[in-house]
Coordinates of C-alpha atoms and ligand atoms in Angstrom, one line a residue:
M1 CA -43.8 -88.7 -27.2
E2 CA -42.3 -85.8 -29.5
A3 CA -39.5 -83.1 -28.0
N4 CA -41.0 -80.6 -26.4
K5 CA -44.0 -83.1 -25.1
I6 CA -41.7 -84.6 -22.6
R7 CA -40.1 -81.1 -21.8
S8 CA -43.9 -79.9 -20.3
K9 CA -44.7 -83.0 -19.4
F10 CA -41.9 -82.9 -17.0
L11 CA -42.1 -79.2 -15.5
K12 CA -46.2 -80.2 -14.9
F13 CA -45.6 -83.6 -13.0
F14 CA -43.2 -81.5 -11.3
E15 CA -44.9 -78.1 -10.8
N16 CA -48.4 -80.5 -9.7
R17 CA -45.7 -81.9 -6.4
G18 CA -45.8 -77.7 -5.8
H19 CA -42.1 -76.7 -7.5
K20 CA -42.1 -73.2 -8.8
I21 CA -40.9 -73.5 -12.4
I22 CA -37.9 -71.4 -13.4
S23 CA -36.7 -70.5 -17.2
S24 CA -33.4 -71.8 -18.0
A25 CA -31.3 -69.8 -16.8
S26 CA -28.1 -68.2 -19.7
L27 CA -25.0 -70.1 -21.1
I28 CA -23.1 -68.0 -19.2
P29 CA -23.6 -67.5 -15.6
E30 CA -25.0 -64.3 -14.7
N31 CA -23.4 -63.8 -11.7
D32 CA -19.7 -65.6 -11.3
P33 CA -17.7 -64.2 -13.8
S34 CA -14.9 -67.2 -13.1
V35 CA -17.1 -69.8 -14.5
L36 CA -17.3 -70.2 -18.9
F37 CA -20.2 -71.8 -19.4
T38 CA -23.6 -72.9 -17.4
T39 CA -22.9 -77.0 -17.1
A40 CA -25.6 -78.1 -15.0
G41 CA -29.2 -76.8 -13.7
M42 CA -28.1 -76.1 -10.1
Q43 CA -25.2 -74.0 -10.9
Q44 CA -28.4 -70.6 -11.2
F45 CA -28.9 -72.3 -7.8
K46 CA -26.1 -73.1 -5.7
P47 CA -26.1 -70.3 -3.5
Y48 CA -29.6 -71.8 -2.0
Y49 CA -27.9 -74.7 -0.8
T50 CA -26.1 -72.4 2.2
N51 CA -28.9 -70.4 2.8
S52 CA -32.1 -72.1 2.2
Q53 CA -34.6 -69.0 3.3
N54 CA -33.4 -67.1 0.5
A55 CA -35.3 -69.5 -2.5
D56 CA -38.2 -68.2 -0.7
K57 CA -37.7 -64.9 -1.0
D58 CA -36.8 -64.9 -4.6
F59 CA -39.0 -67.7 -5.7
G60 CA -42.0 -68.0 -3.4
S61 CA -41.0 -71.9 -3.1
R62 CA -38.2 -74.1 -1.6
N63 CA -38.6 -76.4 -4.7
I64 CA -38.1 -75.2 -8.1
T65 CA -38.0 -77.1 -11.7
T66 CA -36.3 -76.5 -14.9
V67 CA -35.0 -77.1 -18.3
Q68 CA -32.0 -75.9 -17.9
K69 CA -29.5 -74.8 -21.9
C70 CA -25.8 -76.2 -21.1
V71 CA -22.7 -76.5 -22.9
R72 CA -20.0 -78.8 -21.2
T73 CA -16.4 -79.3 -23.6
G74 CA -14.3 -81.2 -22.0
D75 CA -15.9 -84.8 -24.1
I76 CA -15.9 -82.6 -27.5
E77 CA -13.4 -85.4 -29.4
E78 CA -16.4 -87.5 -28.1
V79 CA -19.4 -85.6 -29.9
G80 CA -19.9 -87.8 -33.1
D81 CA -20.3 -90.2 -31.1
A82 CA -24.4 -91.8 -29.8
T83 CA -24.4 -89.8 -26.7
H84 CA -21.9 -87.2 -26.5
L85 CA -22.3 -83.6 -26.6
T86 CA -21.7 -79.7 -26.1
F87 CA -24.5 -78.6 -26.5
F88 CA -27.7 -80.3 -23.8
E89 CA -30.6 -79.0 -22.3
M90 CA -30.7 -80.8 -18.2
L91 CA -33.9 -81.0 -17.1
G92 CA -33.8 -81.1 -13.1
N93 CA -35.8 -80.3 -9.8
F94 CA -34.3 -78.8 -7.3
S95 CA -35.1 -78.7 -3.3
F96 CA -33.7 -76.4 -0.5
G97 CA -35.0 -78.4 2.9
G98 CA -38.5 -78.4 1.7
Y99 CA -38.0 -82.5 0.4
G100 CA -35.3 -85.5 1.2
R101 CA -34.6 -88.2 -0.1
R102 CA -37.6 -90.3 0.0
E103 CA -39.9 -88.0 -2.0
A104 CA -37.0 -87.1 -4.6
I105 CA -36.6 -90.7 -5.4
A106 CA -40.3 -91.7 -5.8
Y107 CA -40.6 -88.6 -7.8
A108 CA -38.1 -89.5 -10.3
H109 CA -39.0 -93.4 -10.2
D110 CA -42.6 -92.0 -11.0
F111 CA -41.4 -89.9 -13.3
I112 CA -39.6 -92.5 -15.4
A113 CA -41.7 -95.3 -14.6
Q114 CA -45.3 -94.0 -15.1
E115 CA -45.2 -91.2 -16.9
L116 CA -42.9 -91.8 -19.8
G117 CA -43.3 -96.4 -19.4
L118 CA -39.5 -97.2 -19.3
E119 CA -37.8 -99.7 -17.5
I120 CA -35.6 -98.5 -15.1
S121 CA -32.4 -101.2 -15.8
Y122 CA -31.1 -100.9 -12.2
V123 CA -30.0 -97.8 -10.3
T124 CA -27.2 -97.1 -7.8
F125 CA -26.5 -95.6 -4.7
Y126 CA -23.9 -94.7 -2.3
K127 CA -21.4 -96.7 0.0
G128 CA -19.6 -94.6 1.6
N129 CA -16.2 -93.8 2.5
D130 CA -14.1 -92.3 6.7
N131 CA -15.8 -89.3 5.7
V132 CA -19.7 -90.2 4.3
P133 CA -21.5 -92.5 5.4
R134 CA -23.6 -95.5 3.6
D135 CA -26.7 -94.1 1.5
E136 CA -28.8 -96.7 2.9
D137 CA -31.5 -94.8 3.7
S138 CA -30.9 -94.0 -0.7
R139 CA -31.4 -98.0 -1.2
K140 CA -34.0 -99.1 1.6
I141 CA -36.4 -96.3 -0.3
W142 CA -35.5 -97.9 -3.9
Q143 CA -36.1 -101.2 -2.5
E144 CA -39.2 -100.3 -1.1
L145 CA -40.3 -99.1 -4.5
G146 CA -39.6 -102.3 -5.9
V147 CA -36.4 -101.8 -8.1
K148 CA -34.8 -105.0 -8.2
N149 CA -31.5 -104.1 -9.6
I150 CA -29.6 -101.8 -6.8
R151 CA -26.1 -101.3 -7.6
E152 CA -23.5 -99.7 -5.0
D153 CA -20.8 -97.9 -6.4
G154 CA -18.2 -95.4 -5.5
N155 CA -16.7 -91.8 -5.2
D156 CA -19.2 -91.8 -8.9
V157 CA -21.7 -91.5 -7.5
F158 CA -20.2 -88.5 -4.8
W159 CA -20.7 -85.1 -6.5
G160 CA -19.1 -81.5 -6.3
P161 CA -18.1 -79.3 -5.3
T162 CA -18.2 -77.6 -8.0
G163 CA -14.8 -75.3 -9.1
N164 CA -13.4 -75.0 -5.5
S165 CA -16.3 -75.2 -3.3
G166 CA -19.1 -75.7 -2.4
P167 CA -22.5 -78.5 -1.6
C168 CA -21.5 -82.1 -2.3
G169 CA -23.6 -84.9 -1.5
P170 CA -23.9 -88.6 -2.4
T171 CA -25.6 -89.7 -5.4
T172 CA -28.6 -91.8 -7.1
E173 CA -28.7 -92.7 -10.6
I174 CA -31.2 -94.4 -13.1
Y175 CA -29.9 -96.1 -15.6
C176 CA -32.0 -97.4 -18.7
K177 CA -31.7 -99.7 -21.5
N178 CA -31.1 -98.0 -24.6
E179 CA -32.1 -99.7 -28.4
A180 CA -28.8 -100.8 -28.4
G181 CA -29.0 -102.6 -25.6
E182 CA -26.7 -100.7 -23.6
D183 CA -27.4 -99.5 -20.3
V184 CA -27.4 -95.1 -21.0
E185 CA -27.3 -93.2 -17.1
I186 CA -30.9 -91.2 -17.4
W187 CA -30.9 -89.8 -14.0
N188 CA -28.8 -87.8 -11.9
I189 CA -29.7 -87.5 -8.4
V190 CA -28.3 -86.1 -5.9
F191 CA -28.8 -85.0 -2.2
N192 CA -26.4 -81.9 -1.4
E193 CA -25.9 -82.9 2.7
Y194 CA -21.8 -81.3 2.9
F195 CA -20.7 -78.4 2.1
C196 CA -16.8 -78.8 1.2
N197 CA -14.7 -76.1 1.7
G198 CA -11.8 -77.3 -1.3
S199 CA -12.1 -78.4 -4.4
R200 CA -12.9 -81.9 -5.1
E201 CA -9.6 -82.3 -6.4
K202 CA -8.4 -81.5 -3.1
L203 CA -11.8 -83.1 -1.3
D204 CA -10.4 -86.9 -2.8
K205 CA -6.7 -86.0 -2.0
G206 CA -7.9 -85.8 1.8
E207 CA -6.7 -82.1 1.7
A208 CA -10.4 -80.4 2.2
S209 CA -13.2 -80.8 4.8
L210 CA -16.9 -81.6 4.8
E211 CA -19.6 -79.5 6.5
K212 CA -22.7 -80.8 7.4
L213 CA -25.7 -78.4 5.2
D214 CA -27.7 -77.0 7.4
V215 CA -30.5 -78.2 5.9
L216 CA -30.7 -81.1 2.7
G217 CA -30.6 -79.8 -1.3
V218 CA -31.8 -82.1 -3.5
D219 CA -30.2 -81.7 -7.5
T220 CA -31.3 -83.8 -10.0
G221 CA -30.1 -83.4 -13.4
M222 CA -31.2 -85.8 -16.5
G223 CA -30.1 -85.3 -20.1
F224 CA -33.1 -84.4 -22.2
E225 CA -31.2 -85.5 -25.7
R226 CA -30.3 -88.9 -23.6
L227 CA -33.6 -89.0 -22.5
L228 CA -35.4 -88.6 -25.4
A229 CA -33.1 -91.2 -27.6
T230 CA -35.0 -93.7 -24.8
V231 CA -38.2 -92.7 -24.9
Q232 CA -38.5 -92.2 -29.0
K233 CA -36.2 -95.8 -29.3
K234 CA -33.5 -94.4 -31.1
K235 CA -30.7 -95.9 -31.1
N236 CA -29.0 -92.2 -30.6
V237 CA -29.6 -88.8 -30.1
Y238 CA -29.5 -87.6 -33.9
E239 CA -32.2 -89.7 -35.1
T240 CA -34.3 -88.0 -32.7
D241 CA -37.1 -85.0 -33.4
L242 CA -33.9 -81.9 -31.9
F243 CA -31.7 -83.4 -34.9
N244 CA -31.9 -84.4 -38.2
N245 CA -31.0 -87.3 -38.6
E246 CA -26.8 -86.9 -39.2
K247 CA -25.5 -90.5 -40.3
T248 CA -21.7 -89.7 -40.3
K249 CA -19.2 -88.0 -37.9
E250 CA -18.0 -85.4 -39.8
E251 CA -22.3 -84.6 -40.6
R252 CA -23.1 -85.1 -36.3
I253 CA -20.7 -83.1 -35.3
V254 CA -21.9 -80.3 -37.4
A255 CA -24.6 -80.5 -36.2
D256 CA -24.0 -80.4 -32.3
H257 CA -21.4 -77.6 -33.0
V258 CA -23.3 -75.1 -34.8
K259 CA -26.2 -75.2 -32.4
A260 CA -23.7 -74.9 -29.9
S261 CA -23.0 -72.0 -31.4
L262 CA -26.0 -70.6 -32.1
F263 CA -27.0 -71.2 -28.5
M264 CA -23.8 -69.3 -27.2
I265 CA -24.5 -66.1 -29.4
S266 CA -28.3 -66.2 -29.3
D267 CA -27.2 -65.8 -25.1
G268 CA -24.1 -63.1 -26.3
V269 CA -20.9 -64.2 -26.8
T270 CA -19.1 -63.3 -29.8
P271 CA -15.8 -65.0 -31.5
S272 CA -12.5 -64.1 -29.9
N273 CA -9.4 -65.2 -28.6
T274 CA -9.7 -65.8 -24.7
G275 CA -12.4 -67.4 -22.0
A276 CA -16.0 -67.7 -24.2
G277 CA -15.4 -67.0 -27.3
Y278 CA -12.7 -68.9 -27.8
V279 CA -14.6 -72.2 -27.7
L280 CA -17.0 -70.5 -29.4
R281 CA -14.6 -69.6 -31.8
R282 CA -13.5 -73.1 -31.2
L283 CA -16.3 -75.0 -32.5
I284 CA -16.8 -72.9 -35.5
R285 CA -14.1 -73.5 -36.6
R286 CA -14.2 -77.6 -36.3
A287 CA -17.8 -76.6 -37.6
V288 CA -16.9 -75.3 -40.7
R289 CA -13.4 -77.6 -41.2
F290 CA -15.9 -80.5 -41.1
S291 CA -18.9 -79.5 -43.3
K292 CA -19.0 -79.5 -46.8
Q293 CA -21.8 -76.9 -47.2
P294 CA -22.3 -73.5 -45.9
L295 CA -23.1 -73.4 -41.8
A296 CA -26.6 -71.4 -42.9
Q297 CA -27.3 -74.4 -44.0
E298 CA -27.5 -76.2 -40.6
I299 CA -28.6 -72.7 -38.4
E300 CA -31.6 -72.2 -40.0
K301 CA -32.3 -76.2 -39.5
I302 CA -31.9 -76.0 -36.2
K303 CA -34.0 -72.7 -35.9
K304 CA -36.8 -74.3 -37.0
I305 CA -36.1 -77.5 -34.8
Y306 CA -36.1 -75.2 -31.9
K307 CA -39.4 -72.5 -32.7
G308 CA -41.0 -71.4 -30.0
V309 CA -38.8 -73.0 -27.2
Y310 CA -35.8 -70.8 -27.3
I311 CA -35.1 -67.5 -29.3
L312 CA -32.1 -68.0 -31.5
D313 CA -30.1 -65.6 -33.9
D314 CA -26.8 -65.6 -34.4
K315 CA -27.2 -62.0 -36.5
G316 CA -24.9 -63.5 -38.9
G317 CA -22.5 -64.1 -36.2
I318 CA -21.6 -67.6 -37.4
E319 CA -21.9 -66.4 -40.7
E320 CA -19.0 -63.7 -40.4
E321 CA -16.7 -66.9 -38.9
E322 CA -17.2 -69.1 -40.4
N323 CA -15.7 -66.6 -43.9
K324 CA -12.7 -66.0 -42.7
F325 CA -12.1 -69.0 -41.5
R326 CA -13.1 -70.9 -44.8
Q327 CA -10.7 -68.6 -46.0
T328 CA -7.9 -70.1 -44.9
L329 CA -9.0 -73.0 -44.3
Q330 CA -7.0 -75.3 -47.7
H331 CA -4.5 -72.5 -47.4
S332 CA -3.8 -74.1 -44.0
L333 CA -4.1 -77.6 -44.4
K334 CA -1.2 -77.4 -46.9
E335 CA 0.6 -75.8 -44.6
F336 CA 0.2 -78.4 -41.9
E337 CA 0.6 -80.9 -44.6
K338 CA 3.8 -79.7 -45.6
G339 CA 5.5 -79.1 -41.9
V340 CA 4.4 -75.8 -40.2
D341 CA 4.9 -74.7 -37.3
P342 CA 1.6 -75.3 -34.7
F343 CA 2.3 -71.1 -34.0
I344 CA 2.3 -70.3 -37.3
L345 CA -0.6 -71.7 -38.0
A346 CA -2.6 -70.4 -34.6
T347 CA -1.2 -67.1 -35.1
T348 CA -1.1 -66.7 -38.9
Y349 CA -4.0 -68.7 -40.4
G350 CA -6.0 -68.5 -37.1
F351 CA -6.4 -72.8 -36.9
P352 CA -6.8 -73.4 -33.8
I353 CA -3.7 -75.2 -31.6
E354 CA -6.7 -78.2 -31.1
L355 CA -7.3 -78.1 -34.5
T356 CA -3.5 -78.9 -34.9
Q357 CA -3.7 -81.6 -32.3
E358 CA -6.3 -83.2 -33.6
L359 CA -5.1 -83.2 -37.7
A360 CA -1.6 -84.3 -36.0
K361 CA -3.7 -87.5 -33.7
E362 CA -5.2 -88.4 -38.1
K363 CA -2.4 -88.1 -39.4
G364 CA 0.3 -89.9 -36.6
R365 CA 2.2 -87.0 -36.3
N366 CA 3.1 -85.5 -33.0
I367 CA 3.4 -81.8 -32.1
D368 CA 5.4 -80.5 -29.6
L369 CA 2.6 -78.2 -27.5
A370 CA 5.5 -77.0 -24.7
D371 CA 6.8 -75.5 -27.7
F372 CA 3.3 -73.9 -28.6
H373 CA 2.7 -72.5 -25.7
K374 CA 6.1 -70.7 -24.7
K375 CA 5.6 -69.3 -28.3
M376 CA 2.4 -68.1 -27.9
A377 CA 2.5 -66.6 -23.7
E378 CA 5.4 -64.0 -26.1
H379 CA 3.2 -63.3 -28.1
Q380 CA 0.6 -62.8 -26.1
K381 CA 3.0 -60.0 -24.2
L382 CA 3.0 -58.5 -27.2
S383 CA -0.4 -58.5 -27.8
Q384 CA -2.1 -58.0 -25.3
T385 CA -2.7 -54.2 -25.4
S386 CA -4.3 -54.2 -28.9
S387 CA -5.9 -57.6 -27.5
A388 CA -7.5 -56.2 -24.7
G389 CA -10.9 -54.5 -26.3
M390 CA -12.4 -57.9 -27.1
F391 CA -12.7 -60.3 -24.5
K392 CA -16.3 -60.4 -24.5
G393 CA -18.4 -63.6 -21.7
G394 CA -17.0 -62.4 -18.6
L395 CA -19.0 -60.1 -17.4
A396 CA -22.7 -60.7 -19.0
N397 CA -23.0 -57.1 -19.7
H398 CA -20.6 -54.4 -19.8
N399 CA -19.8 -51.1 -19.8
E400 CA -17.8 -48.6 -18.8
K401 CA -19.2 -48.8 -15.3
T402 CA -19.1 -52.2 -14.7
I403 CA -15.9 -52.8 -16.6
K404 CA -14.3 -50.5 -13.6
L405 CA -16.3 -52.2 -10.8
H406 CA -14.9 -55.5 -12.6
T407 CA -11.4 -54.1 -12.0
A408 CA -12.2 -53.0 -8.8
H409 CA -13.7 -56.7 -8.1
H410 CA -10.6 -58.3 -8.1
L411 CA -8.6 -55.8 -6.2
L412 CA -10.5 -56.0 -2.9
L413 CA -10.5 -59.8 -2.8
A414 CA -6.8 -58.7 -3.2
G415 CA -7.0 -56.3 -0.5
L416 CA -8.7 -58.8 1.9
K417 CA -6.3 -61.3 1.6
A418 CA -3.2 -58.8 2.4
I419 CA -5.2 -56.8 5.2
V420 CA -7.8 -60.0 6.8
D421 CA -6.7 -63.7 5.6
K422 CA -4.6 -64.8 3.4
N423 CA -6.9 -68.2 2.5
I424 CA -10.0 -66.2 2.1
K425 CA -11.3 -67.7 -0.8
Q426 CA -14.2 -66.1 -3.3
R427 CA -17.3 -67.9 -3.4
G428 CA -19.6 -65.7 -5.8
S429 CA -19.9 -62.3 -7.0
N430 CA -21.9 -60.1 -8.8
I431 CA -22.0 -56.8 -10.6
T432 CA -24.3 -54.2 -11.7
E433 CA -23.7 -50.5 -12.9
E434 CA -24.1 -49.2 -9.7
R435 CA -22.4 -51.6 -6.9
L436 CA -20.5 -54.9 -7.1
R437 CA -21.1 -57.9 -4.5
M438 CA -18.4 -60.4 -3.4
D439 CA -18.9 -63.7 -1.6
F440 CA -16.3 -65.2 0.3
L441 CA -15.1 -67.5 2.6
C442 CA -14.7 -66.0 5.9
G443 CA -16.0 -67.9 9.4
R444 CA -16.4 -64.4 11.1
K445 CA -17.9 -60.4 10.4
L446 CA -14.7 -58.2 9.9
T447 CA -13.7 -55.8 12.4
D448 CA -14.5 -51.5 11.2
E449 CA -10.7 -51.5 11.7
E450 CA -10.8 -54.3 8.9
K451 CA -13.1 -52.9 6.6
K452 CA -11.2 -49.4 6.9
K453 CA -8.1 -51.0 6.1
V454 CA -9.0 -52.9 2.7
E455 CA -11.0 -49.4 2.1
D456 CA -7.9 -48.1 2.3
W457 CA -5.0 -50.7 0.9
V458 CA -7.7 -50.4 -2.4
N459 CA -7.3 -47.6 -3.0
D460 CA -3.7 -46.6 -2.9
K461 CA -3.2 -49.7 -5.5
I462 CA -5.6 -47.2 -7.6
K463 CA -3.2 -44.4 -6.6
E464 CA -0.6 -46.0 -8.2
G465 CA -1.6 -46.0 -10.8
L466 CA -1.0 -50.7 -11.5
N467 CA -1.0 -52.4 -14.8
V468 CA -3.9 -54.5 -15.1
V469 CA -2.8 -56.8 -18.6
C470 CA -3.8 -60.5 -19.1
R471 CA -2.3 -63.2 -20.4
E472 CA -3.4 -67.0 -22.2
M473 CA -1.6 -69.8 -20.4
P474 CA -1.8 -73.5 -20.1
L475 CA -4.6 -74.5 -17.4
S476 CA -1.1 -76.1 -15.4
E477 CA 1.3 -73.5 -15.7
A478 CA -1.9 -71.2 -14.4
E479 CA -2.5 -73.8 -11.7
K480 CA 1.5 -73.5 -10.6
I481 CA 1.7 -70.3 -10.4
G482 CA -1.9 -70.9 -7.7
A483 CA -4.0 -67.9 -9.8
E484 CA -7.1 -67.7 -8.3
M485 CA -9.4 -69.6 -9.4
E486 CA -13.4 -70.1 -8.8
F487 CA -17.1 -72.6 -9.1
G488 CA -16.4 -73.8 -13.0
T489 CA -14.8 -77.4 -12.7
K490 CA -14.1 -77.8 -16.0
Y491 CA -11.0 -74.7 -17.9
P492 CA -10.4 -75.1 -21.4
D493 CA -6.5 -76.1 -21.9
I494 CA -5.9 -72.7 -22.4
V495 CA -7.0 -70.5 -19.9
S496 CA -6.1 -66.7 -20.0
L497 CA -5.9 -64.7 -16.6
Y498 CA -5.7 -61.0 -15.3
F499 CA -2.8 -59.7 -13.5
I500 CA -2.5 -56.4 -11.3
E501 CA 1.1 -55.2 -11.1
E502 CA 3.0 -52.9 -10.0
P503 CA 5.9 -51.2 -13.1
A504 CA 8.7 -52.5 -12.1
K505 CA 10.9 -49.9 -9.6
D506 CA 14.1 -50.5 -12.0
G507 CA 12.0 -47.0 -14.1
S508 CA 12.2 -50.3 -17.3
G509 CA 8.9 -49.8 -18.0
K510 CA 9.0 -53.4 -17.0
N511 CA 6.1 -55.0 -14.6
G512 CA 7.0 -55.9 -11.0
N513 CA 4.9 -57.1 -7.9
V514 CA 2.4 -59.3 -9.1
I515 CA -1.0 -57.6 -6.4
S516 CA -3.7 -59.9 -8.3
K517 CA -3.6 -62.9 -10.5
E518 CA -6.6 -64.2 -11.7
F519 CA -8.7 -67.0 -14.2
C520 CA -10.7 -64.4 -16.0
A521 CA -12.4 -63.3 -19.1
G522 CA -12.4 -60.2 -18.4
P523 CA -12.8 -57.4 -19.5
H524 CA -11.2 -54.8 -17.2
V525 CA -9.5 -51.3 -17.0
S526 CA -6.2 -51.2 -18.6
N527 CA -5.6 -49.5 -15.5
T528 CA -6.2 -49.0 -12.1
K529 CA -6.0 -45.3 -11.5
E530 CA -9.0 -45.2 -14.4
L531 CA -11.4 -46.6 -10.7
G532 CA -12.0 -43.3 -8.9
H533 CA -12.4 -43.8 -5.5
F534 CA -13.6 -47.3 -3.9
R535 CA -15.8 -47.8 -1.2
I536 CA -17.7 -50.8 1.1
T537 CA -21.0 -49.7 1.9
K538 CA -22.0 -53.2 3.4
E539 CA -20.5 -55.8 4.8
E540 CA -23.5 -59.1 6.3
T541 CA -23.6 -62.4 6.8
S542 CA -24.2 -64.2 2.9
S543 CA -24.9 -67.8 4.7
Q544 CA -23.0 -70.6 6.5
G545 CA -19.0 -69.2 6.6
V546 CA -19.8 -67.1 4.1
R547 CA -19.7 -63.5 3.9
R548 CA -21.0 -60.8 1.8
I549 CA -18.9 -57.4 1.0
K550 CA -20.9 -54.8 -1.3
A551 CA -18.7 -52.1 -2.6
I552 CA -19.1 -49.0 -4.8
L553 CA -16.8 -46.5 -6.9
E554 CA -17.1 -42.6 -6.6
Ligands
LIG1 N1 -25.5 -81.4 -10.5 C1 -25.7 -83.1 -11.0 C2 -25.6 -82.8 -12.4 O1 -24.9 -81.9 -12.8 C3 -27.2 -83.5 -11.0 O2 -27.4 -82.3 -11.1 O3 -25.5 -84.3 -13.2

């Protein structure tokens, strides 16, 4: 069965069972500037797990089904094996209080066993821990459905939260055998029963707690390419009709990376030195390194595969980046052989540090990463003003108005922390040309006096004319200095942070006190005095434990 047929079969199956079909969200999350890419189907629906009645309002249904475009770059070095890809599609069904375990498991079972005629190799269920009970219900449901091989599992089958807080819960997974006889995880069915007020790391360390959600949420995800390989009885994803039967690791890397790049550019990313743009640049440059032919041929093949399914247009962006890099590639490979400093390779030849690391690994050589990052941070400081205009990918649509509101958004979070509670965490954001909207963790309504104080605080910072600067640094360093991060779990090794800083009191022209530091792809104004007057127009409840502020610049 071809890919196109399975996509529609899946959506139809769930539509027939009371689900509303929603289109794939953009690869760049629209309401969350702190996340680089959409990594799962549930991402566009995250707020509905804590605020299920909004699903009725927004979709006219609590049950949704999608085929979502996703990018995950965490496993980039595994690309080329049988299953790992940076771009993939995820088939999913979601429910915000519409149904529970029994329906979710029975749907998945019917789709896999009856609609696709696949044999389930085994399924898993959560064995429980001190805070979460063993998922006996899921085990029983599978047993009643006649599945023989039911295995209990631990931490691996508790999913989420993504980022610094969010819905999470036990999962049950379906494994099927592939053509090579290996068991492959096909479907992950998550029961969002809890809201975690900290990151997954904190939860695992016992530093975050779980609160039961009002309604049980369902979030399922099935990796489409893996499923296809199984249905089409292929040994790997490259033999399915979403690829062109690439055989060598190099050909596979090119096919995957060009595909991911084409989808990213079609969703508005452009190559740059930071955030999503940097990931795109890395993918294109890595593809160039492994490709003997111009990437144009690969682009055409990919467009043909997805014709009528997705609109793909790279507007010449890949070729431009390719040309830039091909000119220096041979030269930089020679320089690498001579042992030239990775910092020089990156800044003079545009050779991404990750590629240098990969080359070094191939040749059994060591490189001094700490030294590289130190030099890079210095370099960034010097060039920050000149590169400030280059960033894309943080704000989905940016123009003068949204950029100003974006900076005001950072100031608002800092103001809430300064006036209301230093532990306040952001939960979501959305910026239009007219206003900003911020959701944040807070168990109570703000008083009128607090709102006024926050407003005054932000307006003071605007009047003070603070500098807004972007710095890139290793993720570990950014975490160490306690920069605000949110939602997305996987940040790249080098992240960009935006600082809002007072000028130093000594008049040296350097920066003094840091007012705000956030993980962010930008863009921002370069000085707060550009913003005008800040006003909070609304403060309301968003969902359990979450408040929502809307504010404008006038
Ligand atoms: N959120 C889960 C995953 O990404 C299921 O969709 O696997």
